[in-house]
Amino acid sequence: MQFVKNGPNVPDKLIQAHEEGRVVFFCGAGISFPAGLPGFGKLVNSLYSEMGVIPDDVQKQALKNGQFDTAVSLLESIKQTPEWRRDVREKLSELLKPDFSSPKSTQTHRSLLRLSTTNDKKMRLITTNFDTVFQKAAEEERIEIKEFSAPLLPVPKKRWDGLVYLHGLLPRDKNGLDHLVISSGDFGLAYLTERWAARFVSELFRTYTVCFIGYSLNDPVLRYMMDALAADKQLGESPPEMYAFGNYKASEYDKEEKSWRAKNVTPILYKNHSRHYYLHETLSKWAETYRDGLSGKEQIVVTTAYTNPMQSDVQNDYAKRLAWALSDPSGIPAKTFSKLSPPAPISWLKVLERANLNAEDLSRYGVIDKSLDEKGSYNIFNRPAKSSLTPNMTIAKSGYHETSWDEVMENLAKWLLQHINNPELILFVSRQGGRLDQKMKWLISSEIRQQDEKRKEKNEIPNTSEC
């Protein structure tokens, strides 16, 4: 589903998992670009420059190959003294001072704080950044968050509540700079020798669906995590479910997608445009919709219902947004849709009918039935009921069985009633099997009676102009 025009298509499966509190966002350096902070590569190159070191051939090769953790180790080993290492890390701290002069500097961090707060008010968020932008964003949101900084990490299970700085947080006390995970030696301790980071990551992926934001395809941080997961896979662990936002240049979409999928990551790709505009705007709109809950979905209904569904396309797939909003199991967005005046156009009927659902998508309706055919195809007008013993709920069917509707189906039926004289409705019933559900028959009969009564009342009103 797209949250902004021309933005990335966020998979419905990820959105639903997020609604259910099963998604953890894993944030890299890219989210802090609006605060004027560099990515890993630029940071390390600046570190060499600020320390007055001209890279030798070995250091140049490490920088050229994107082995920035190795480049830091090489820099720190120039002088084998604690003072030199401390000076390097103090300079690192100076290079990571954010610029909050722009109102956009904390926008994405605020969005991620909202998206990472579950319905039971628990915070589950991870960053490998050292900077303090999340702290500033929390101040602006007027919320208090628990923080966990490496190597003292929580167990990433249901009781976890807080923001995890997996590779450390810039400390107020300079002695704490040693805890930052930035050199290849630091990564080796965290992921290979002491393995506290590897254990955290492994447990995280067993419990949650993870979505990476702010990482490049060849980010060294991702490499270490993927290596840790590869080790788990060799021990028989099933591969985790991972997503990642990533940008692509013109004509390179397929190449980027294949590269991410080679890492067993489902990519959510957006166009390379003006400082990752589509990423930041998508997260902002997603966070607003999530924060607003039902009213956010109702807003999608109200702003979308009168648009021409036939003009919905890959650049602006508002039809998919509407279908997602209508599927809320409370039935409230569908009720809003059914009560619009004038009625939402009948042209939405075919679009909603063609919006196929598979077994995984049905959880948004509260249907969790492992016996369902994974390759089965459903839609909002023809889908399983919560009880596996009950036939599929439908508006019309080919058989004689009766079904039990949920709030979504009932309100969509009421919308269809407003088009009772439209041939498109008859064609729809024919496509569905031709035999109306008993509940639909009752609603139609009731609607006809009401229309007859209104006509009678109108005819009984005396014409005062003739008196």
XYZ file of C-alpha atoms in Angstrom:
467
model
C 0.000 0.000 0.000
C 1.223 3.486 -0.803
C 0.955 6.184 1.841
C 2.108 8.972 -0.502
C 1.882 9.517 -4.251
C 4.919 8.035 -6.046
C 6.054 6.563 -2.746
C 7.105 2.974 -2.034
C 4.513 0.220 -1.890
C 4.530 -1.017 1.708
C 3.443 -4.692 1.714
C 0.009 -5.322 3.218
C 1.514 -8.207 5.161
C 3.964 -5.855 6.894
C 1.250 -3.300 7.652
C -0.966 -5.977 9.183
C 1.898 -7.430 11.241
C 2.580 -3.896 12.478
C -1.086 -3.396 13.434
C -0.812 -6.606 15.464
C 2.319 -5.386 17.290
C 4.678 -7.883 15.645
C 7.022 -5.472 13.820
C 10.257 -3.954 15.098
C 11.945 -1.141 13.172
C 15.735 -1.437 12.953
C 17.233 1.986 12.185
C 20.513 2.938 10.531
C 22.413 6.117 9.728
C 20.116 7.138 6.865
C 17.338 8.241 9.195
C 19.595 10.942 10.662
C 20.531 12.603 7.350
C 17.890 15.355 7.872
C 19.702 16.268 11.111
C 22.888 16.859 9.136
C 24.584 13.654 10.246
C 26.690 11.522 7.892
C 26.374 7.907 6.828
C 28.960 5.378 7.979
C 31.258 5.931 4.984
C 31.271 9.708 5.156
C 31.742 9.563 8.931
C 34.867 7.402 8.659
C 36.356 9.488 5.839
C 35.773 12.629 7.925
C 37.374 10.906 10.898
C 40.595 10.356 8.944
C 40.579 13.971 7.806
C 39.894 15.406 11.273
C 42.625 13.241 12.810
C 45.074 14.566 10.216
C 45.710 11.135 8.719
C 46.234 10.656 4.989
C 45.146 7.064 4.273
C 47.907 4.697 3.151
C 47.328 2.031 0.494
C 45.792 -0.485 2.906
C 43.512 2.105 4.483
C 42.516 3.449 1.054
C 41.551 -0.045 -0.063
C 39.391 -0.577 3.018
C 37.614 2.732 2.410
C 37.189 2.003 -1.291
C 35.709 -1.445 -0.575
C 33.223 -0.033 1.927
C 34.924 -1.847 4.818
C 34.508 1.139 7.084
C 34.713 -0.847 10.313
C 38.112 -2.157 9.174
C 39.162 1.381 8.228
C 38.388 2.535 11.790
C 40.461 -0.310 13.239
C 43.356 0.649 10.968
C 43.045 4.276 12.076
C 42.975 3.375 15.768
C 46.008 1.113 15.382
C 48.241 3.856 13.931
C 49.404 4.553 17.466
C 49.226 1.708 19.954
C 48.262 3.926 22.889
C 45.010 4.340 24.863
C 45.294 8.104 24.390
C 45.217 7.872 20.587
C 42.197 5.572 20.606
C 40.437 7.937 23.007
C 41.259 10.916 20.764
C 39.793 9.113 17.735
C 36.581 8.374 19.597
C 36.283 11.876 20.994
C 36.606 13.223 17.463
C 33.918 10.751 16.398
C 31.653 12.186 19.086
C 32.244 15.718 17.771
C 31.354 14.645 14.223
C 28.015 13.279 15.414
C 26.571 16.499 16.801
C 23.162 16.925 15.124
C 21.864 20.122 13.569
C 18.311 20.712 14.790
C 17.798 24.027 12.967
C 15.520 22.429 10.351
C 11.974 21.426 11.371
C 12.578 18.234 9.346
C 15.600 17.236 11.452
C 13.583 15.023 13.806
C 10.524 14.281 11.649
C 11.456 10.696 10.828
C 12.571 9.941 14.380
C 9.236 11.212 15.691
C 7.442 9.051 13.127
C 9.407 5.985 14.201
C 8.683 6.631 17.875
C 4.955 6.651 17.051
C 5.167 3.573 14.842
C 7.162 1.700 17.488
C 4.682 2.283 20.310
C 2.333 -0.684 20.575
C -1.348 -0.508 21.443
C -0.466 -1.459 25.021
C 1.972 1.507 25.115
C 5.214 -0.475 24.930
C 8.134 0.877 22.935
C 10.017 -1.591 20.736
C 12.636 0.142 18.607
C 16.288 -0.500 17.689
C 18.996 1.714 16.262
C 22.638 1.104 15.448
C 23.240 4.864 15.467
C 25.163 6.506 18.308
C 23.559 9.944 17.973
C 21.028 11.607 20.265
C 18.347 12.492 17.701
C 15.835 10.024 19.161
C 16.252 11.736 22.536
C 15.452 15.109 20.961
C 12.459 13.610 19.139
C 11.147 12.133 22.391
C 11.386 15.577 24.016
C 9.394 17.096 21.158
C 6.784 14.344 21.417
C 6.711 14.870 25.202
C 7.194 11.204 25.938
C 9.578 9.372 28.218
C 11.271 6.298 26.826
C 13.420 3.670 28.444
C 16.847 3.311 26.874
C 19.111 0.271 26.631
C 22.672 0.785 25.456
C 25.249 -1.829 24.447
C 26.345 -4.109 25.889
C 23.491 -4.036 28.462
C 20.579 -5.158 26.299
C 17.072 -6.430 27.116
C 15.634 -9.782 26.089
C 13.727 -8.998 22.853
C 10.484 -10.710 23.787
C 6.961 -9.631 24.738
C 7.971 -7.858 27.977
C 10.563 -5.704 26.219
C 9.759 -2.007 26.490
C 12.280 0.564 25.310
C 14.668 1.917 22.698
C 17.755 -0.231 22.127
C 21.041 1.377 21.072
C 22.491 -1.880 19.803
C 25.962 -0.481 19.093
C 26.003 2.050 21.910
C 24.956 5.658 22.565
C 27.243 8.671 22.728
C 27.890 8.989 26.471
C 28.074 12.106 28.585
C 31.168 10.598 30.215
C 33.996 10.222 27.695
C 35.095 6.995 29.364
C 31.970 5.385 27.922
C 33.201 5.890 24.348
C 34.921 2.502 24.561
C 31.491 0.827 24.507
C 30.690 2.100 21.001
C 30.722 -0.620 18.343
C 32.411 0.969 15.339
C 35.705 -0.799 14.559
C 36.076 -4.318 13.179
C 37.465 -5.307 16.569
C 34.330 -3.976 18.272
C 32.107 -5.867 15.822
C 34.152 -9.015 16.358
C 33.560 -8.868 20.105
C 29.856 -8.051 19.740
C 29.006 -10.630 17.073
C 31.722 -13.311 17.175
C 33.633 -13.529 20.458
C 31.352 -12.332 23.253
C 28.334 -12.609 20.901
C 25.993 -10.445 22.987
C 24.836 -8.575 19.861
C 24.504 -11.809 17.865
C 22.371 -13.381 20.611
C 20.140 -10.319 20.749
C 19.661 -10.283 16.969
C 18.982 -14.036 16.809
C 16.343 -13.847 19.535
C 14.811 -10.753 17.964
C 14.262 -12.491 14.632
C 12.703 -15.508 16.321
C 10.079 -13.282 17.923
C 9.397 -10.374 15.564
C 9.157 -9.303 11.951
C 11.977 -6.814 11.378
C 11.965 -3.811 9.065
C 15.315 -2.138 8.309
C 15.309 1.609 7.668
C 18.279 3.816 6.839
C 20.712 1.142 5.653
C 22.384 0.779 2.274
C 22.508 -2.581 0.556
C 26.195 -3.170 1.398
C 26.191 -1.616 4.860
C 28.798 -3.346 7.092
C 26.262 -3.341 9.927
C 23.864 -5.428 7.838
C 26.690 -7.770 6.900
C 27.419 -8.666 10.519
C 23.739 -9.248 11.263
C 23.280 -11.411 8.185
C 26.328 -13.460 9.186
C 24.811 -14.029 12.628
C 21.529 -15.152 11.069
C 23.346 -17.388 8.585
C 24.943 -19.191 11.529
C 21.489 -19.756 13.037
C 20.234 -21.079 9.715
C 22.999 -23.683 9.644
C 21.782 -24.853 13.048
C 18.336 -25.497 11.578
C 16.597 -22.203 12.374
C 13.939 -21.194 9.847
C 14.794 -17.974 7.956
C 13.292 -14.879 9.609
C 10.903 -12.463 7.949
C 12.764 -9.277 7.065
C 11.889 -6.124 5.147
C 14.021 -3.128 4.224
C 13.345 0.308 2.803
C 15.845 1.079 0.065
C 16.190 3.586 -2.751
C 16.864 2.910 -6.407
C 18.126 4.939 -9.334
C 16.262 5.169 -12.626
C 16.189 1.854 -14.524
C 17.850 -0.020 -11.622
C 14.722 -1.174 -9.784
C 15.057 -4.837 -10.791
C 18.756 -4.904 -9.933
C 18.160 -3.478 -6.448
C 15.252 -5.808 -5.788
C 17.252 -8.907 -6.728
C 20.203 -7.785 -4.602
C 18.043 -7.361 -1.495
C 16.228 -10.641 -2.058
C 19.600 -12.391 -2.334
C 20.008 -11.449 1.340
C 16.574 -12.977 2.121
C 15.196 -9.473 2.667
C 11.955 -8.240 1.074
C 12.754 -4.773 -0.319
C 10.425 -1.768 -0.112
C 11.948 0.383 -2.815
C 11.461 4.104 -3.389
C 12.770 6.459 -6.069
C 16.061 8.199 -5.429
C 14.805 11.762 -5.002
C 15.829 14.831 -3.003
C 17.325 13.521 0.257
C 15.182 10.381 0.434
C 11.976 12.430 0.335
C 9.707 9.450 -0.384
C 11.088 7.472 2.554
C 10.617 10.259 5.086
C 7.143 11.218 3.818
C 5.977 7.599 3.764
C 7.032 7.044 7.369
C 5.392 10.325 8.377
C 2.035 9.453 6.761
C 2.149 5.877 8.042
C 2.811 7.142 11.568
C -0.074 9.631 11.345
C -2.479 6.942 10.138
C -1.350 4.549 12.876
C -1.535 7.231 15.576
C -5.043 8.240 14.521
C -6.269 4.628 14.593
C -9.829 4.263 13.348
C -10.166 7.962 12.598
C -7.073 7.705 10.386
C -8.725 4.944 8.373
C -11.975 6.904 8.215
C -9.985 9.841 6.850
C -8.646 7.609 4.065
C -12.244 6.609 3.261
C -13.526 10.188 3.154
C -10.645 11.542 1.051
C -10.602 8.603 -1.380
C -14.223 7.544 -1.899
C -15.091 10.139 -4.548
C -11.921 9.743 -6.602
C -12.025 7.794 -9.850
C -10.809 4.278 -8.974
C -9.899 3.613 -12.591
C -7.188 6.285 -12.366
C -5.487 4.543 -9.449
C -2.086 3.264 -10.593
C 1.354 2.278 -9.363
C 2.256 5.951 -8.881
C -0.766 6.607 -6.679
C -2.500 3.396 -5.637
C -5.289 4.968 -3.599
C -7.595 2.050 -4.449
C -5.397 -0.219 -2.356
C -5.438 2.340 0.476
C -9.237 2.343 0.471
C -9.463 -1.461 0.415
C -7.094 -1.613 3.397
C -9.054 0.991 5.377
C -12.395 -0.722 4.686
C -11.061 -4.032 5.985
C -10.787 -2.852 9.602
C -12.615 -5.580 11.584
C -14.524 -3.014 13.668
C -16.526 -2.182 10.539
C -16.389 1.525 11.418
C -14.495 2.708 8.288
C -16.844 0.545 6.169
C -19.806 2.151 7.964
C -18.430 5.609 7.163
C -18.142 4.511 3.521
C -21.738 3.244 3.473
C -23.142 6.483 4.914
C -21.460 8.917 2.535
C -23.898 11.252 0.804
C -24.015 11.146 -2.124
C -23.046 7.467 -2.102
C -19.533 6.455 -3.121
C -19.708 5.568 -6.843
C -20.524 2.024 -7.960
C -17.277 2.052 -9.966
C -15.542 1.016 -6.718
C -17.325 -2.336 -6.873
C -15.143 -3.949 -9.529
C -11.975 -2.506 -8.003
C -12.737 -3.927 -4.556
C -13.832 -7.221 -6.086
C -10.515 -7.531 -7.926
C -8.396 -6.711 -4.866
C -7.388 -10.300 -4.207
C -6.609 -11.556 -0.723
C -4.635 -14.666 0.178
C -4.771 -16.696 3.386
C -2.144 -14.484 5.088
C -4.170 -11.322 4.395
C -7.222 -12.638 6.239
C -5.752 -11.918 9.676
C -6.823 -8.282 9.194
C -10.417 -9.557 9.477
C -9.572 -11.603 12.559
C -9.460 -14.850 10.559
C -6.565 -17.071 11.640
C -7.103 -20.556 10.237
C -4.021 -22.615 9.424
C -6.151 -25.115 7.525
C -6.881 -22.570 4.772
C -5.275 -23.162 1.396
C -2.239 -20.859 1.201
C -2.833 -20.485 -2.533
C -6.528 -19.722 -2.094
C -7.835 -16.450 -3.514
C -10.447 -14.311 -1.756
C -11.749 -10.752 -1.826
C -13.574 -8.400 0.501
C -16.964 -9.694 -0.761
C -16.107 -13.395 -0.629
C -13.929 -14.609 2.232
C -13.829 -17.054 5.139
C -15.660 -16.348 8.378
C -13.857 -16.414 11.733
C -15.212 -19.881 12.435
C -13.716 -22.552 10.180
C -17.022 -24.451 10.480
C -18.945 -21.618 8.793
C -19.127 -21.235 4.978
C -17.439 -18.269 3.298
C -19.325 -15.033 3.859
C -20.636 -13.593 0.593
C -23.105 -11.089 -0.830
C -24.181 -13.680 -3.392
C -23.248 -17.295 -4.097
C -24.007 -20.299 -6.271
C -25.116 -22.694 -3.493
C -27.892 -22.722 -0.912
C -25.853 -22.418 2.285
C -26.320 -19.332 4.448
C -23.420 -17.345 5.841
C -22.789 -15.151 8.848
C -21.609 -11.644 8.010
C -19.172 -9.496 9.950
C -19.507 -5.720 10.386
C -17.416 -5.028 7.284
C -19.628 -7.125 5.004
C -22.852 -5.725 6.442
C -21.792 -2.126 5.889
C -20.546 -2.813 2.366
C -23.910 -4.437 1.623
C -25.624 -1.245 2.802
C -23.447 0.753 0.408
C -24.476 -1.561 -2.456
C -28.139 -1.029 -1.568
C -27.765 2.618 -2.515
C -27.067 1.419 -6.069
C -29.961 -1.041 -6.153
C -31.163 0.227 -9.538
C -27.726 0.096 -11.153
C -27.083 -2.720 -13.684
C -23.532 -3.041 -12.327
C -24.965 -4.496 -9.123
C -26.893 -7.154 -11.054
C -23.780 -8.084 -13.013
C -21.848 -8.358 -9.743
C -24.454 -10.720 -8.262
C -24.226 -12.812 -11.419
C -20.429 -13.004 -11.165
C -20.709 -14.091 -7.532
C -22.985 -17.024 -8.374
C -26.393 -15.452 -8.907
C -28.062 -16.432 -5.613
C -28.339 -13.635 -3.055
C -27.411 -14.318 0.537
C -30.462 -14.391 2.828
C -29.247 -11.309 4.697
C -28.859 -9.429 1.411
C -32.382 -10.435 0.383
C -33.726 -9.064 3.651
C -31.838 -5.776 3.232
C -33.107 -5.365 -0.337
C -36.701 -6.096 0.713
C -36.387 -3.595 3.534
C -34.946 -0.978 1.163
C -37.793 -1.504 -1.343
C -40.399 -1.144 1.430
C -38.812 2.081 2.617
C -38.757 3.493 -0.914
C -42.423 2.539 -1.395
C -43.358 4.234 1.882
C -41.503 7.393 0.860
C -43.355 7.467 -2.467
C -46.703 7.016 -0.708
C -45.921 9.806 1.747
C -44.944 12.056 -1.129
C -48.177 11.319 -3.002
C -50.277 11.958 0.127
C -48.872 15.446 0.683
C -51.517 17.919 -0.609
C -50.501 20.243 -3.437
C -51.125 23.655 -1.793
C -50.557 25.505 -5.083
C -53.901 24.167 -6.358
C -55.838 25.345 -3.285
